[in-house]
Short mmCIF file of C-alpha atoms in Angstrom, two decimals:
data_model
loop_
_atom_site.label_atom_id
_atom_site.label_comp_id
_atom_site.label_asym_id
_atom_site.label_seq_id
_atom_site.Cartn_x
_atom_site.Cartn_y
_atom_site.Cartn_z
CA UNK O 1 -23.49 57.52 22.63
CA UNK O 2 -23.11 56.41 19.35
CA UNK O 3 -23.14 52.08 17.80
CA UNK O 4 -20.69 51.46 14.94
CA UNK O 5 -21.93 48.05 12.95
CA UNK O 6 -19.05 46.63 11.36
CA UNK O 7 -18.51 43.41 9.70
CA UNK O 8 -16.07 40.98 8.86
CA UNK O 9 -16.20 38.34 6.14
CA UNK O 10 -13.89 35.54 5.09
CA UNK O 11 -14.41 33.62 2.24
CA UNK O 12 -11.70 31.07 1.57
CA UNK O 13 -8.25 33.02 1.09
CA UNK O 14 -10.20 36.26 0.66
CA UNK O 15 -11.27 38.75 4.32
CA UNK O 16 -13.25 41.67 3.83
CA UNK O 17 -13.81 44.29 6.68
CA UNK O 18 -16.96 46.73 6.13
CA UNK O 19 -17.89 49.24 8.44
CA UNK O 20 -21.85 49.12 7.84
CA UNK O 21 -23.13 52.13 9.61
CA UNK O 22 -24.18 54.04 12.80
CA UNK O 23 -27.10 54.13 15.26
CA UNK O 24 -27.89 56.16 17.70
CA UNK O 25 -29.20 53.08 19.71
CA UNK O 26 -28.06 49.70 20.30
CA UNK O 27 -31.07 48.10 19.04
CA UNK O 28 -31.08 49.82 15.98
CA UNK O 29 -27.31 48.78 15.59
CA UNK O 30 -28.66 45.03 15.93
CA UNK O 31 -30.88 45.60 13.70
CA UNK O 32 -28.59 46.69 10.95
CA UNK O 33 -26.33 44.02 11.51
CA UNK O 34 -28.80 41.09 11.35
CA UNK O 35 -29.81 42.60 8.27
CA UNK O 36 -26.38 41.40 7.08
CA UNK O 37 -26.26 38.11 8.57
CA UNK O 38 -29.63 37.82 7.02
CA UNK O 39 -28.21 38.32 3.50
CA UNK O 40 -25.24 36.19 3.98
CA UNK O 41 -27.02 33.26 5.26
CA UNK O 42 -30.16 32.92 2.79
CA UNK O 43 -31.96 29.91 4.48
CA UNK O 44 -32.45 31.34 8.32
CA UNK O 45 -35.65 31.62 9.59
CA UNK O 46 -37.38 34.36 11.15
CA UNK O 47 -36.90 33.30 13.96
CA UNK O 48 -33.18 32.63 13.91
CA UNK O 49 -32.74 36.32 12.50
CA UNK O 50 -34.76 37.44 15.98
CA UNK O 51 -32.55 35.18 18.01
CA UNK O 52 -29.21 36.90 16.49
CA UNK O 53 -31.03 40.47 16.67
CA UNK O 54 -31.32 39.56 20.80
CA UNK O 55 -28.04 38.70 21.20
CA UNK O 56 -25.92 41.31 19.12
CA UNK O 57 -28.28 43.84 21.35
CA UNK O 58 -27.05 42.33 24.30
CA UNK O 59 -23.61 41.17 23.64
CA UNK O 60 -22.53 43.51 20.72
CA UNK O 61 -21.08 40.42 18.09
CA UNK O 62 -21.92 37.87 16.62
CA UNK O 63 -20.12 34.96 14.59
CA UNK O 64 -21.87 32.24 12.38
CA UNK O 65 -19.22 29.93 10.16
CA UNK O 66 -21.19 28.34 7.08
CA UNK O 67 -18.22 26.12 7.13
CA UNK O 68 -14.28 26.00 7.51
CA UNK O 69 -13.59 28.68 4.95
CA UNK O 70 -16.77 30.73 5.06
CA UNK O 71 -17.32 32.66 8.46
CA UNK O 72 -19.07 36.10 9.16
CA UNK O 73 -18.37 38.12 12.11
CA UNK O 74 -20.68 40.78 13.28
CA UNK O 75 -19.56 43.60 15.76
CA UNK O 76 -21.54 46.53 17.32
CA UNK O 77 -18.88 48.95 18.94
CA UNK O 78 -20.07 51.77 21.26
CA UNK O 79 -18.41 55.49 20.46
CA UNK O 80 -18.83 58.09 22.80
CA UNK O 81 -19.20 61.30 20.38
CA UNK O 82 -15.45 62.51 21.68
CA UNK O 83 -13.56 58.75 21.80
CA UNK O 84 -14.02 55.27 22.25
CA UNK O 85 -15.04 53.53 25.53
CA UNK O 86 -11.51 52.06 26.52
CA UNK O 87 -12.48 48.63 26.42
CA UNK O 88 -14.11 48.75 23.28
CA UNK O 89 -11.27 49.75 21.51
CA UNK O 90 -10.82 46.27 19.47
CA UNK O 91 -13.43 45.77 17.12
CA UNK O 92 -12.63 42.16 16.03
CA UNK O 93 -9.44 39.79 17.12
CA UNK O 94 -9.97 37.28 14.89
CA UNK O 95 -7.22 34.08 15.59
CA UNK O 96 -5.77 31.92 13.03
CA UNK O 97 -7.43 28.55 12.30
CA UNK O 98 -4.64 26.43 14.12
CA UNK O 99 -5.02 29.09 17.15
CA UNK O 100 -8.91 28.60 17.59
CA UNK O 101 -8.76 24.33 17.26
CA UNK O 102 -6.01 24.23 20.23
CA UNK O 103 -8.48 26.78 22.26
CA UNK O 104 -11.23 24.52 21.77
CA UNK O 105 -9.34 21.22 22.36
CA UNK O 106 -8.08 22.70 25.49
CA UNK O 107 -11.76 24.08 26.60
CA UNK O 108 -12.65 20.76 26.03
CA UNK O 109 -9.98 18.97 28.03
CA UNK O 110 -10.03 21.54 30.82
CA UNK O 111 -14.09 20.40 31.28
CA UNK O 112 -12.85 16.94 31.49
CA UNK O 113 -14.26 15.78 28.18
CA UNK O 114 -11.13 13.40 27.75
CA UNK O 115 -12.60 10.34 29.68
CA UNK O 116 -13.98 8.75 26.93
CA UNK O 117 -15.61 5.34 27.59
CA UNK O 118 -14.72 2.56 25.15
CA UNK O 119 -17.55 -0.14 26.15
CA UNK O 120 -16.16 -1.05 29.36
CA UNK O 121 -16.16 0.96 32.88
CA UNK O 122 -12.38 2.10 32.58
CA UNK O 123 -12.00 5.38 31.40
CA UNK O 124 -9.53 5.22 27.99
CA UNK O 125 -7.88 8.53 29.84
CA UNK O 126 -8.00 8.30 33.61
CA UNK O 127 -7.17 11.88 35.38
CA UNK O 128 -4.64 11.21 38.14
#
């Protein structure tokens, strides 16, 4: 089995997609990649770069957004030597702006973060 690092990087208007390399393990894969998020975001600490290592080991991406138009996505894809594992086909699905705000405002709806107090004990949206 064989780790493809790739990376994705948007910088205002302009996306750039960059396959970064191959492992023969997973943890080298994170490895590599951190390395990247490490040079794209100067100021993390050591221990923020072992954090990120952890997870892209365990859940194979990784996303950090500097701000609204500067965002780096991290993907380690497993390759069987013959073809791709079926469900790893996709290496990033990146949505649109607009698509990811009405995802979040309708996670955050769906958890019942509407009910907003304003100073008094009546919520300013009751659920009925």
């Amino acid at each position: 089995m064989f780790y493809i690092v790739t990376c994705l990087i948007t910088e205002e208007t302009n996306t750039e997609f960059s396959i970064i390399g191959a492992a023969a393990d997973k943890k080298t894969a994170a490895a590599m990649a951190a390395e990247i998020y490490k040079d794209y975001n100067k100021t993390a600490s050591f221990q923020n770069i072992e954090m990120i290592t952890e997870w892209l080991a365990t859940r194979s991406n990784y996303s950090f957004r500097k701000d609204k138009n500067h965002r780096l996505q991290l993907a380690i894809t497993e390759v069987d030597t013959e073809k791709t594992v079926p469900n790893k086909q996709v290496v990033f699905s990146a949505a649109a702006e607009q698509d990811e705000l009405m995802r979040k405002v309708s996670q955050a709806l769906f958890e019942g973060k509407h009910t907003a107090e304003r100073g008094n004990d009546t919520p300013s949206c009751p659920i009925s």
